[in-house]
């Protein structure tokens, strides 16, 4: 894989990850762009012990443009996009409308004595999986999945070294039902200046388990799921895809390496090669459930970059809000108000349907 970094017209960084060593990436960004927005504001919620990002500039971000105006397509002729080259394999660049960034303007003032405020330091990046606007991740060849995985490993390492970054989150949103604003196949990376609430909850449970048993909680759960087999959807020599016994979503699958590793950079070459075929098979099963493109979120759970890394176990959580061909799972009162999920499909039935898809 060849890595080439350039600066866009407004100073944001863009990185090409090419599968050919002879790829030339010297095309300049010919657009006239305004400066990037300053960092958002982080406000502390003392009632939940959580941080909330206030990023008002995101109200103006691009929203479902027509295909001939997609900013993630390659630049061709006078049609100039975020990617200056006329073609590409995988591209990562700083988000033009970031929730977090390193561009700090004025220090925010106090809101209340209980509500701390600080700049939204961090970084948000966009990951384009292919130059083909009409493709999907499921249509990529295994070699491209390996390139994407290597790019995510690169970004996890680099972003984790930025001052103040505590966690790196790689994910893909797919489908208007999920809330995507661009149809081009792409994912995102968030480098947070704190450990997220979800990860803190996972680490707290893992810590209690380690103190009680000496074991790694996720590894022990994975071993139990493999021993049962009832909710296993697919597996190979390095990875297992299974529906969690207490799945929150109608169709939810975890894809986990058998070896305990904290993050994507820690994966071996063999593990990276083995991921693609299994994951592509799983995505095609999702699309085959109702013979239509499945909206989903694909979220990599990595250990924090500075603390509790020994408690983590890398895994990918793939889930959809579609519960039937003509029905979506909405987060209603119990889920949104109290955080208590109610699943309409048993995990065992979901695994059975996915195996048959």
PDB file of N, CA and C in Angstrom, residues 3-58:
ATOM      1  N   UNK A   3       1.150   5.315   0.506  1.00  0.00           N
ATOM      2  CA  UNK A   3       0.491   6.378   1.261  1.00  0.00           C
ATOM      3  C   UNK A   3       1.015   7.724   0.794  1.00  0.00           C
ATOM      4  N   UNK A   4       0.100   8.612   0.339  1.00  0.00           N
ATOM      5  CA  UNK A   4       0.494   9.939  -0.134  1.00  0.00           C
ATOM      6  C   UNK A   4      -0.395  10.985   0.517  1.00  0.00           C
ATOM      7  N   UNK A   5       0.202  11.937   1.206  1.00  0.00           N
ATOM      8  CA  UNK A   5      -0.552  13.002   1.884  1.00  0.00           C
ATOM      9  C   UNK A   5      -0.390  14.315   1.127  1.00  0.00           C
ATOM     10  N   UNK A   6      -1.496  15.065   0.989  1.00  0.00           N
ATOM     11  CA  UNK A   6      -1.470  16.384   0.370  1.00  0.00           C
ATOM     12  C   UNK A   6      -2.310  17.335   1.219  1.00  0.00           C
ATOM     13  N   UNK A   7      -2.229  18.623   0.924  1.00  0.00           N
ATOM     14  CA  UNK A   7      -3.077  19.626   1.563  1.00  0.00           C
ATOM     15  C   UNK A   7      -4.142  20.072   0.574  1.00  0.00           C
ATOM     16  N   UNK A   8      -5.384  20.171   1.042  1.00  0.00           N
ATOM     17  CA  UNK A   8      -6.459  20.709   0.239  1.00  0.00           C
ATOM     18  C   UNK A   8      -6.379  22.240   0.230  1.00  0.00           C
ATOM     19  N   UNK A   9      -7.233  22.878  -0.568  1.00  0.00           N
ATOM     20  CA  UNK A   9      -7.136  24.329  -0.771  1.00  0.00           C
ATOM     21  C   UNK A   9      -7.309  25.119   0.517  1.00  0.00           C
ATOM     22  N   UNK A  10      -8.059  24.575   1.472  1.00  0.00           N
ATOM     23  CA  UNK A  10      -8.282  25.296   2.725  1.00  0.00           C
ATOM     24  C   UNK A  10      -7.368  24.832   3.844  1.00  0.00           C
ATOM     25  N   UNK A  11      -6.363  24.025   3.509  1.00  0.00           N
ATOM     26  CA  UNK A  11      -5.378  23.601   4.499  1.00  0.00           C
ATOM     27  C   UNK A  11      -5.660  22.271   5.158  1.00  0.00           C
ATOM     28  N   UNK A  12      -6.822  21.668   4.905  1.00  0.00           N
ATOM     29  CA  UNK A  12      -7.120  20.354   5.477  1.00  0.00           C
ATOM     30  C   UNK A  12      -6.246  19.286   4.822  1.00  0.00           C
ATOM     31  N   UNK A  13      -5.973  18.225   5.565  1.00  0.00           N
ATOM     32  CA  UNK A  13      -5.130  17.147   5.059  1.00  0.00           C
ATOM     33  C   UNK A  13      -5.969  16.097   4.339  1.00  0.00           C
ATOM     34  N   UNK A  14      -5.432  15.571   3.239  1.00  0.00           N
ATOM     35  CA  UNK A  14      -6.020  14.443   2.517  1.00  0.00           C
ATOM     36  C   UNK A  14      -4.927  13.413   2.285  1.00  0.00           C
ATOM     37  N   UNK A  15      -5.267  12.132   2.456  1.00  0.00           N
ATOM     38  CA  UNK A  15      -4.288  11.053   2.303  1.00  0.00           C
ATOM     39  C   UNK A  15      -4.835  10.012   1.340  1.00  0.00           C
ATOM     40  N   UNK A  16      -4.061   9.707   0.298  1.00  0.00           N
ATOM     41  CA  UNK A  16      -4.393   8.621  -0.622  1.00  0.00           C
ATOM     42  C   UNK A  16      -3.757   7.336  -0.113  1.00  0.00           C
ATOM     43  N   UNK A  17      -4.533   6.258  -0.100  1.00  0.00           N
ATOM     44  CA  UNK A  17      -4.006   4.924   0.193  1.00  0.00           C
ATOM     45  C   UNK A  17      -4.198   4.093  -1.076  1.00  0.00           C
ATOM     46  N   UNK A  18      -3.098   3.885  -1.797  1.00  0.00           N
ATOM     47  CA  UNK A  18      -3.167   3.237  -3.110  1.00  0.00           C
ATOM     48  C   UNK A  18      -2.666   1.802  -3.070  1.00  0.00           C
ATOM     49  N   UNK A  19      -3.279   0.971  -3.891  1.00  0.00           N
ATOM     50  CA  UNK A  19      -2.889  -0.428  -3.988  1.00  0.00           C
ATOM     51  C   UNK A  19      -1.776  -0.646  -5.018  1.00  0.00           C
ATOM     52  N   UNK A  20      -1.393   0.428  -5.712  1.00  0.00           N
ATOM     53  CA  UNK A  20      -0.295   0.361  -6.681  1.00  0.00           C
ATOM     54  C   UNK A  20       0.826   1.293  -6.235  1.00  0.00           C
ATOM     55  N   UNK A  21       2.047   0.806  -6.301  1.00  0.00           N
ATOM     56  CA  UNK A  21       3.185   1.629  -5.891  1.00  0.00           C
ATOM     57  C   UNK A  21       3.497   2.736  -6.878  1.00  0.00           C
ATOM     58  N   UNK A  22       3.011   2.626  -8.125  1.00  0.00           N
ATOM     59  CA  UNK A  22       3.329   3.629  -9.135  1.00  0.00           C
ATOM     60  C   UNK A  22       2.258   4.715  -9.248  1.00  0.00           C
ATOM     61  N   UNK A  23       1.288   4.736  -8.326  1.00  0.00           N
ATOM     62  CA  UNK A  23       0.253   5.765  -8.365  1.00  0.00           C
ATOM     63  C   UNK A  23       0.872   7.137  -8.119  1.00  0.00           C
ATOM     64  N   UNK A  24       0.507   8.110  -8.954  1.00  0.00           N
ATOM     65  CA  UNK A  24       1.003   9.479  -8.825  1.00  0.00           C
ATOM     66  C   UNK A  24      -0.144  10.360  -8.349  1.00  0.00           C
ATOM     67  N   UNK A  25       0.056  11.035  -7.233  1.00  0.00           N
ATOM     68  CA  UNK A  25      -1.001  11.859  -6.634  1.00  0.00           C
ATOM     69  C   UNK A  25      -0.500  13.296  -6.471  1.00  0.00           C
ATOM     70  N   UNK A  26      -0.254  13.958  -7.617  1.00  0.00           N
ATOM     71  CA  UNK A  26       0.257  15.324  -7.576  1.00  0.00           C
ATOM     72  C   UNK A  26      -0.768  16.343  -8.059  1.00  0.00           C
ATOM     73  N   UNK A  27      -2.028  15.945  -8.171  1.00  0.00           N
ATOM     74  CA  UNK A  27      -3.054  16.874  -8.613  1.00  0.00           C
ATOM     75  C   UNK A  27      -3.375  17.871  -7.498  1.00  0.00           C
ATOM     76  N   UNK A  28      -3.322  19.165  -7.762  1.00  0.00           N
ATOM     77  CA  UNK A  28      -3.641  20.165  -6.733  1.00  0.00           C
ATOM     78  C   UNK A  28      -5.154  20.341  -6.591  1.00  0.00           C
ATOM     79  N   UNK A  29      -5.560  20.838  -5.447  1.00  0.00           N
ATOM     80  CA  UNK A  29      -6.958  21.193  -5.222  1.00  0.00           C
ATOM     81  C   UNK A  29      -7.164  22.585  -5.799  1.00  0.00           C
ATOM     82  N   UNK A  30      -7.947  22.691  -6.883  1.00  0.00           N
ATOM     83  CA  UNK A  30      -8.105  23.952  -7.615  1.00  0.00           C
ATOM     84  C   UNK A  30      -9.316  24.773  -7.153  1.00  0.00           C
ATOM     85  N   UNK A  31      -9.917  24.393  -6.059  1.00  0.00           N
ATOM     86  CA  UNK A  31     -11.090  25.124  -5.575  1.00  0.00           C
ATOM     87  C   UNK A  31     -10.685  26.371  -4.780  1.00  0.00           C
ATOM     88  N   UNK A  32     -11.602  27.309  -4.705  1.00  0.00           N
ATOM     89  CA  UNK A  32     -11.431  28.488  -3.845  1.00  0.00           C
ATOM     90  C   UNK A  32     -12.330  28.275  -2.634  1.00  0.00           C
ATOM     91  N   UNK A  33     -11.736  27.878  -1.522  1.00  0.00           N
ATOM     92  CA  UNK A  33     -12.509  27.498  -0.345  1.00  0.00           C
ATOM     93  C   UNK A  33     -12.312  28.479   0.803  1.00  0.00           C
ATOM     94  N   UNK A  34     -13.334  28.691   1.612  1.00  0.00           N
ATOM     95  CA  UNK A  34     -13.161  29.504   2.822  1.00  0.00           C
ATOM     96  C   UNK A  34     -12.364  28.724   3.862  1.00  0.00           C
ATOM     97  N   UNK A  35     -11.846  29.369   4.872  1.00  0.00           N
ATOM     98  CA  UNK A  35     -11.121  28.641   5.923  1.00  0.00           C
ATOM     99  C   UNK A  35     -12.048  27.656   6.628  1.00  0.00           C
ATOM    100  N   UNK A  36     -11.501  26.561   7.146  1.00  0.00           N
ATOM    101  CA  UNK A  36     -12.325  25.607   7.901  1.00  0.00           C
ATOM    102  C   UNK A  36     -12.891  26.256   9.155  1.00  0.00           C
ATOM    103  N   UNK A  37     -14.001  25.761   9.650  1.00  0.00           N
ATOM    104  CA  UNK A  37     -14.597  26.346  10.860  1.00  0.00           C
ATOM    105  C   UNK A  37     -13.739  26.080  12.093  1.00  0.00           C
ATOM    106  N   UNK A  38     -13.896  26.901  13.119  1.00  0.00           N
ATOM    107  CA  UNK A  38     -13.162  26.629  14.367  1.00  0.00           C
ATOM    108  C   UNK A  38     -13.736  25.409  15.071  1.00  0.00           C
ATOM    109  N   UNK A  39     -13.045  24.966  16.081  1.00  0.00           N
ATOM    110  CA  UNK A  39     -13.489  23.788  16.837  1.00  0.00           C
ATOM    111  C   UNK A  39     -14.846  24.038  17.479  1.00  0.00           C
ATOM    112  N   UNK A  40     -15.576  22.972  17.655  1.00  0.00           N
ATOM    113  CA  UNK A  40     -16.864  23.057  18.325  1.00  0.00           C
ATOM    114  C   UNK A  40     -16.653  23.331  19.818  1.00  0.00           C
ATOM    115  N   UNK A  41     -17.730  23.355  20.552  1.00  0.00           N
ATOM    116  CA  UNK A  41     -17.675  23.574  21.996  1.00  0.00           C
ATOM    117  C   UNK A  41     -18.143  22.303  22.704  1.00  0.00           C
ATOM    118  N   UNK A  42     -17.412  21.877  23.700  1.00  0.00           N
ATOM    119  CA  UNK A  42     -17.819  20.741  24.516  1.00  0.00           C
ATOM    120  C   UNK A  42     -18.412  21.257  25.821  1.00  0.00           C
ATOM    121  N   UNK A  43     -19.602  20.771  26.128  1.00  0.00           N
ATOM    122  CA  UNK A  43     -20.263  21.154  27.376  1.00  0.00           C
ATOM    123  C   UNK A  43     -20.473  19.913  28.238  1.00  0.00           C
ATOM    124  N   UNK A  44     -20.112  20.037  29.496  1.00  0.00           N
ATOM    125  CA  UNK A  44     -20.208  18.905  30.421  1.00  0.00           C
ATOM    126  C   UNK A  44     -21.597  18.849  31.047  1.00  0.00           C
ATOM    127  N   UNK A  45     -22.211  17.664  30.983  1.00  0.00           N
ATOM    128  CA  UNK A  45     -23.508  17.442  31.626  1.00  0.00           C
ATOM    129  C   UNK A  45     -23.255  16.814  32.990  1.00  0.00           C
ATOM    130  N   UNK A  46     -23.396  17.575  34.078  1.00  0.00           N
ATOM    131  CA  UNK A  46     -23.091  17.036  35.408  1.00  0.00           C
ATOM    132  C   UNK A  46     -24.091  15.970  35.850  1.00  0.00           C
ATOM    133  N   UNK A  47     -25.270  15.937  35.231  1.00  0.00           N
ATOM    134  CA  UNK A  47     -26.293  14.972  35.636  1.00  0.00           C
ATOM    135  C   UNK A  47     -25.999  13.570  35.110  1.00  0.00           C
ATOM    136  N   UNK A  48     -25.260  13.480  34.019  1.00  0.00           N
ATOM    137  CA  UNK A  48     -24.941  12.169  33.435  1.00  0.00           C
ATOM    138  C   UNK A  48     -23.450  11.881  33.391  1.00  0.00           C
ATOM    139  N   UNK A  49     -22.611  12.868  33.766  1.00  0.00           N
ATOM    140  CA  UNK A  49     -21.159  12.724  33.690  1.00  0.00           C
ATOM    141  C   UNK A  49     -20.729  12.442  32.246  1.00  0.00           C
ATOM    142  N   UNK A  50     -21.287  13.204  31.319  1.00  0.00           N
ATOM    143  CA  UNK A  50     -20.983  13.033  29.899  1.00  0.00           C
ATOM    144  C   UNK A  50     -20.734  14.391  29.248  1.00  0.00           C
ATOM    145  N   UNK A  51     -19.974  14.367  28.141  1.00  0.00           N
ATOM    146  CA  UNK A  51     -19.702  15.575  27.371  1.00  0.00           C
ATOM    147  C   UNK A  51     -20.604  15.607  26.135  1.00  0.00           C
ATOM    148  N   UNK A  52     -21.087  16.797  25.818  1.00  0.00           N
ATOM    149  CA  UNK A  52     -21.927  17.014  24.640  1.00  0.00           C
ATOM    150  C   UNK A  52     -21.227  18.027  23.736  1.00  0.00           C
ATOM    151  N   UNK A  53     -21.109  17.705  22.438  1.00  0.00           N
ATOM    152  CA  UNK A  53     -20.493  18.629  21.480  1.00  0.00           C
ATOM    153  C   UNK A  53     -21.561  19.530  20.878  1.00  0.00           C
ATOM    154  N   UNK A  54     -21.292  20.822  20.890  1.00  0.00           N
ATOM    155  CA  UNK A  54     -22.165  21.805  20.250  1.00  0.00           C
ATOM    156  C   UNK A  54     -21.403  22.333  19.032  1.00  0.00           C
ATOM    157  N   UNK A  55     -21.830  21.919  17.835  1.00  0.00           N
ATOM    158  CA  UNK A  55     -21.131  22.258  16.588  1.00  0.00           C
ATOM    159  C   UNK A  55     -22.129  22.907  15.633  1.00  0.00           C
ATOM    160  N   UNK A  56     -22.376  24.188  15.836  1.00  0.00           N
ATOM    161  CA  UNK A  56     -23.443  24.861  15.100  1.00  0.00           C
ATOM    162  C   UNK A  56     -23.139  24.976  13.609  1.00  0.00           C
ATOM    163  N   UNK A  57     -21.856  24.946  13.212  1.00  0.00           N
ATOM    164  CA  UNK A  57     -21.510  25.060  11.801  1.00  0.00           C
ATOM    165  C   UNK A  57     -21.974  23.849  10.986  1.00  0.00           C
ATOM    166  N   UNK A  58     -22.300  22.749  11.657  1.00  0.00           N
ATOM    167  CA  UNK A  58     -22.707  21.549  10.918  1.00  0.00           C
ATOM    168  C   UNK A  58     -24.116  21.684  10.332  1.00  0.00           C
TER     169      UNK A  58
END
